[in-house]
Coordinates of C-alpha atoms in Angstrom, one line a residue:
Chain A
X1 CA -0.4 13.7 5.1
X2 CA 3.7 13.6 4.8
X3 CA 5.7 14.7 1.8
X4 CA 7.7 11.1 0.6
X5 CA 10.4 11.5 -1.8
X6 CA 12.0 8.6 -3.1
X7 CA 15.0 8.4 -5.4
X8 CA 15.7 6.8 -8.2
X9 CA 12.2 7.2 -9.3
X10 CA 13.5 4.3 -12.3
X11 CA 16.4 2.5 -13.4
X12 CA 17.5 0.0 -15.4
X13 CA 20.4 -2.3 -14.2
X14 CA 22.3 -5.4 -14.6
X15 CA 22.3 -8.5 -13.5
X16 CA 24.5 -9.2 -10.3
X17 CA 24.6 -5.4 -9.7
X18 CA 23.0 -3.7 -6.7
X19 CA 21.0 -0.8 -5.8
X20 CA 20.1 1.5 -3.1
X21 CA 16.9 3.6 -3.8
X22 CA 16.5 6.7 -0.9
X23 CA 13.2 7.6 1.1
X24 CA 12.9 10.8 2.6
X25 CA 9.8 12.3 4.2
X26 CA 9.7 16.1 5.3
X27 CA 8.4 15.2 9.0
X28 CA 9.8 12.9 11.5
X29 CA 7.4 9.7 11.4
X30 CA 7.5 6.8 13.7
X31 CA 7.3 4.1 11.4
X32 CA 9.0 3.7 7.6
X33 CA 8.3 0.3 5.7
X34 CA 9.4 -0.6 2.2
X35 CA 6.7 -3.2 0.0
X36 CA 7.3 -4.7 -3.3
X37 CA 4.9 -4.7 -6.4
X38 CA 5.9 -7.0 -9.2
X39 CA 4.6 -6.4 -12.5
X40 CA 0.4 -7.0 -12.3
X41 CA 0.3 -7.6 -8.8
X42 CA -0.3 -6.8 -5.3
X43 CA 2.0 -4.9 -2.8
X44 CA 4.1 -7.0 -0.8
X45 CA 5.5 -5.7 2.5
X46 CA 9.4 -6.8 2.5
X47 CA 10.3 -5.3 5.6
X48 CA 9.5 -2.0 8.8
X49 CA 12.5 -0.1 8.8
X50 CA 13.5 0.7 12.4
X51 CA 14.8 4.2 13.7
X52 CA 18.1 2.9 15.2
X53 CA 18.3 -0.8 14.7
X54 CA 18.1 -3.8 12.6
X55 CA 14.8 -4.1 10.5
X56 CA 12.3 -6.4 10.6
X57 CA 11.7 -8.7 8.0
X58 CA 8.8 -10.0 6.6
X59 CA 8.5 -14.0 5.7
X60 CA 10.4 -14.7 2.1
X61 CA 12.8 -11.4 2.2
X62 CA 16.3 -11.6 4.2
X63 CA 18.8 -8.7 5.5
X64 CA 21.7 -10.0 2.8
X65 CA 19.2 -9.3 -0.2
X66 CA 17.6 -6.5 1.2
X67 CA 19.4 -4.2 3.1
X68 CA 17.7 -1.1 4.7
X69 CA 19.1 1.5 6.7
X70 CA 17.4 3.7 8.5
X71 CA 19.9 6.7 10.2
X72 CA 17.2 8.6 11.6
X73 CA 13.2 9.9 11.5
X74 CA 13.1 11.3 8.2
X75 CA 15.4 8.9 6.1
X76 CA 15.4 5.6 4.9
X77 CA 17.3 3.2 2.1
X78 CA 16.7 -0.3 0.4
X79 CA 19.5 -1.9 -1.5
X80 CA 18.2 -4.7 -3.9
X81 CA 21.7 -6.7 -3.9
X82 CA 23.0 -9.1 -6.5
X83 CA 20.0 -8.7 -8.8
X84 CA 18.6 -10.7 -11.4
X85 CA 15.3 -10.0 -13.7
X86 CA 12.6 -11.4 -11.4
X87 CA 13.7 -8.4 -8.5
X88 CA 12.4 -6.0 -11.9
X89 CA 9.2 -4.3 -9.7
X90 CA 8.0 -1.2 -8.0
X91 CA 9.5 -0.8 -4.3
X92 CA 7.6 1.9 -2.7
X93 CA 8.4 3.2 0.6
X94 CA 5.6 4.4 3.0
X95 CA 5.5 6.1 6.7
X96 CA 3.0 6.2 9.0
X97 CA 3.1 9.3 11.5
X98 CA 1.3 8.4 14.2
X99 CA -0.5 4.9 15.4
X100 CA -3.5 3.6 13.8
X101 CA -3.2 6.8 10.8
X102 CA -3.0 5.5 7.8
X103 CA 0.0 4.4 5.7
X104 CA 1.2 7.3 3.3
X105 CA 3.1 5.6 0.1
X106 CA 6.2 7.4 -2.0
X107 CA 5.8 7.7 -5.8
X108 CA 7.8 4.3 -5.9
X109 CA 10.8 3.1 -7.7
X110 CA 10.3 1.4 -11.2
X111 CA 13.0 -1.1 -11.5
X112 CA 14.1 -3.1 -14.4
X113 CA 17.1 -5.8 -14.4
X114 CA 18.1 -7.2 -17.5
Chain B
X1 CA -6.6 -18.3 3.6
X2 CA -6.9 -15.2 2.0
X3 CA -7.5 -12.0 4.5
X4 CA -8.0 -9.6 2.1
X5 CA -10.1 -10.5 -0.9
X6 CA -11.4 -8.4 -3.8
X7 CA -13.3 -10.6 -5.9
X8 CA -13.3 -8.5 -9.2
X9 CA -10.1 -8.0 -11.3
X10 CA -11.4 -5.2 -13.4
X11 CA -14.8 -3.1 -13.8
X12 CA -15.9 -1.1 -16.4
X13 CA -18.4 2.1 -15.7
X14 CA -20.2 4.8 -17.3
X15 CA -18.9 8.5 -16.6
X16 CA -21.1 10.0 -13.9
X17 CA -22.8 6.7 -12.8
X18 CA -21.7 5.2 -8.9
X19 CA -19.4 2.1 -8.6
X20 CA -19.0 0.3 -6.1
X21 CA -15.8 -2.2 -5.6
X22 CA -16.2 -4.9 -3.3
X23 CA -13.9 -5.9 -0.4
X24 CA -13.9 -8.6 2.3
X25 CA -11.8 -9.6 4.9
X26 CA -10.4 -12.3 7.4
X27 CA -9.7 -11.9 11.2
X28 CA -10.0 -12.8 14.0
X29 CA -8.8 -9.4 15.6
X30 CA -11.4 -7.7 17.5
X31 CA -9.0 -4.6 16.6
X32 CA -8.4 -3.6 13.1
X33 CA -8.0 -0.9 10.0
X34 CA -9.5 -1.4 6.4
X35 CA -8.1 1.2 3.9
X36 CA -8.4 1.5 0.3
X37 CA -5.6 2.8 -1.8
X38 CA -6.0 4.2 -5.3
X39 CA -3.0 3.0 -7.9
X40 CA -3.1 5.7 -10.8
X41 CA -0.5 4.2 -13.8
X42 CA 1.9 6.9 -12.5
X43 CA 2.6 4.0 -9.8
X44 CA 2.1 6.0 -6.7
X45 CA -0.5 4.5 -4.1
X46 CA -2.9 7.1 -3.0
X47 CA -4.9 6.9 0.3
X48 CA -8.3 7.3 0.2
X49 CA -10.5 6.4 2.8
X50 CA -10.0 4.1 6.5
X51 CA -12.8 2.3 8.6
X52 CA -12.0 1.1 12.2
X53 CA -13.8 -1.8 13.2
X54 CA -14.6 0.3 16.2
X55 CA -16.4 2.8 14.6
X56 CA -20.1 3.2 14.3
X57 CA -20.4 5.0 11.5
X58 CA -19.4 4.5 7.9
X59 CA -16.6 6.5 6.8
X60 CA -16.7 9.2 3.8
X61 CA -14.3 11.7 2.5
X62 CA -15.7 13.6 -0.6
X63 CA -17.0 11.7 -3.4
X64 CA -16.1 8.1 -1.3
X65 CA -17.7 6.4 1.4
X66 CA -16.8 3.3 2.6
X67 CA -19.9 0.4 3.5
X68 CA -18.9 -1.2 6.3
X69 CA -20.7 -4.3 7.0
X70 CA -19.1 -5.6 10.0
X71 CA -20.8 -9.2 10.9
X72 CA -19.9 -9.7 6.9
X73 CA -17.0 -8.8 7.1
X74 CA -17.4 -6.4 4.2
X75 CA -15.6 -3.1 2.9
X76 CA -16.9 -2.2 0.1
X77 CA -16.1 1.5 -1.5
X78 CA -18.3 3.6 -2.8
X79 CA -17.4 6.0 -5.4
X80 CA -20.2 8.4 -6.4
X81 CA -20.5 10.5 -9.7
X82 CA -17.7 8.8 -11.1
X83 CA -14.9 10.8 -13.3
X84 CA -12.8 9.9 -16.2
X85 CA -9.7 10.9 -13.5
X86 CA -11.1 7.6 -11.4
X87 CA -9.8 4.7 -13.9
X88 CA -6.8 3.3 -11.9
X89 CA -5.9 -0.1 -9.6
X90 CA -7.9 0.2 -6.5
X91 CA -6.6 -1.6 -3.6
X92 CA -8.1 -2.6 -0.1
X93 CA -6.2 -3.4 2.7
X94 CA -6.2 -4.5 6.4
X95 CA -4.4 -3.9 9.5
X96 CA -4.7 -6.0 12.5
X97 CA -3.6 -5.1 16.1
X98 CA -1.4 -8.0 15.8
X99 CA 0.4 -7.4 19.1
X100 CA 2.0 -3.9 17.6
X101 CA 3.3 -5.2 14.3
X102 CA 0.6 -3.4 12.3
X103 CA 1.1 -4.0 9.4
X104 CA -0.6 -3.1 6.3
X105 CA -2.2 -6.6 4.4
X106 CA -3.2 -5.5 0.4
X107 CA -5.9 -7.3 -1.3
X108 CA -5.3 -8.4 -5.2
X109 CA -6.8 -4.8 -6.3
X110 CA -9.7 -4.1 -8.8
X111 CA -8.7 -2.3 -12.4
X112 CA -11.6 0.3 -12.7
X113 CA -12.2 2.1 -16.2
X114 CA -14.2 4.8 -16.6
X115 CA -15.7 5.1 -20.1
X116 CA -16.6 8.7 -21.5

């Protein structure tokens, strides 16, 4: 399995504020994805971060809310822009090294916007 | 309609007994994954076991085993000799061929205690 760091592991923000949580895995995968999990519930895949170009975007989440970079094999970001309290979740980012090998998940964000 | 479904929202066992958590599933892909995912409440999703719908036998890694009941379309996971380290969200997914967007598709999870 790959080693997944993400950072911040929590935070508490603001309303109208943004942030940008970091994913860094300590091999070169082929595919990075970021999913959301709001408090009691499932995980919700917001978007496949793509090595090189624009990501794709899942039904319900656009580019000017979510932003995600993704500069090369090992690194990924997600901004959560212009917040307001019902973005508050866990975003977890995950990789997956090789097609059809399972997904391996970060330790997640905690977020809370007040 | 739901493609993932996990029909109970939490279980409670005795230490040591087996448990199993139920899992079924919608496609219509001939080619697909079913994982489950352990959520302890550190937060971080833990992989546990996978099934392909190709393969003939069901999968097991240490104390889980997955019973794969294709024509059902069932995934239920079996965790044997169950520990007080087991109580966490237990989530089944799915990943369809989907013309290379594989993605991962979670069920609602299952909340398993373990009582001492």
């Amino acid at each position: 399995s790959a080693v997944i760091s993400q950072k911040p592991s929590r935070d508490i923000c603001q309303r109208g504020t943004s942030l940008t949580i970091q994913c860094q895995v300590d091999s070169q995968v082929t595919m990075m994805f970021w999913y959301r999990q709001q408090p009691g519930q499932s995980l919700t895949l917001i978007a496949t971060a793509n090595q090189g170009s624009e990501a794709t975007y899942e039904s319900g989440f656009v580019i000017d809310k979510f932003p995600i970079s993704r500069p090369n094999l090992t690194f990924s970001t997600l901004t959560v822009s212009n917040m307001s309290p019902e973005d508050s979740s866990i975003y977890l980012c995950s990789v997956e090294r090789f097609q059809k090998e399972a997904q391996y998940f970060g330790p997640g964000t905690r977020l809370l916007v007040l | 309609a739901q493609k993932i479904t996990q029909t109970q929202p939490g279980m409670f066992v005795q230490e040591k007994e087996a448990v199993t958590l139920d899992c079924t599933y919608d496609t219509s892909d001939p080619s697909y994954g079913l994982f489950w995912y352990k959520q302890p409440s550190s937060g971080e999703m833990i992989f546990l076991i996978y099934q392909g719908s190709y393969d003939q036998q069901n999968a097991t890694e240490g104390r889980y085993s997955l019973n794969f009941q294709k024509a059902r379309k069932s995934a239920n996971l079996v965790i044997s000799a169950s520990q007080l380290g087991d109580s966490a969200m237990y989530f089944c997914a799915m990943r369809e061929a989907n013309f290379g967007n594989e993605k991962l598709t979670f069920g609602t999870g299952t909340r398993l205690t373990i009582i001492p």
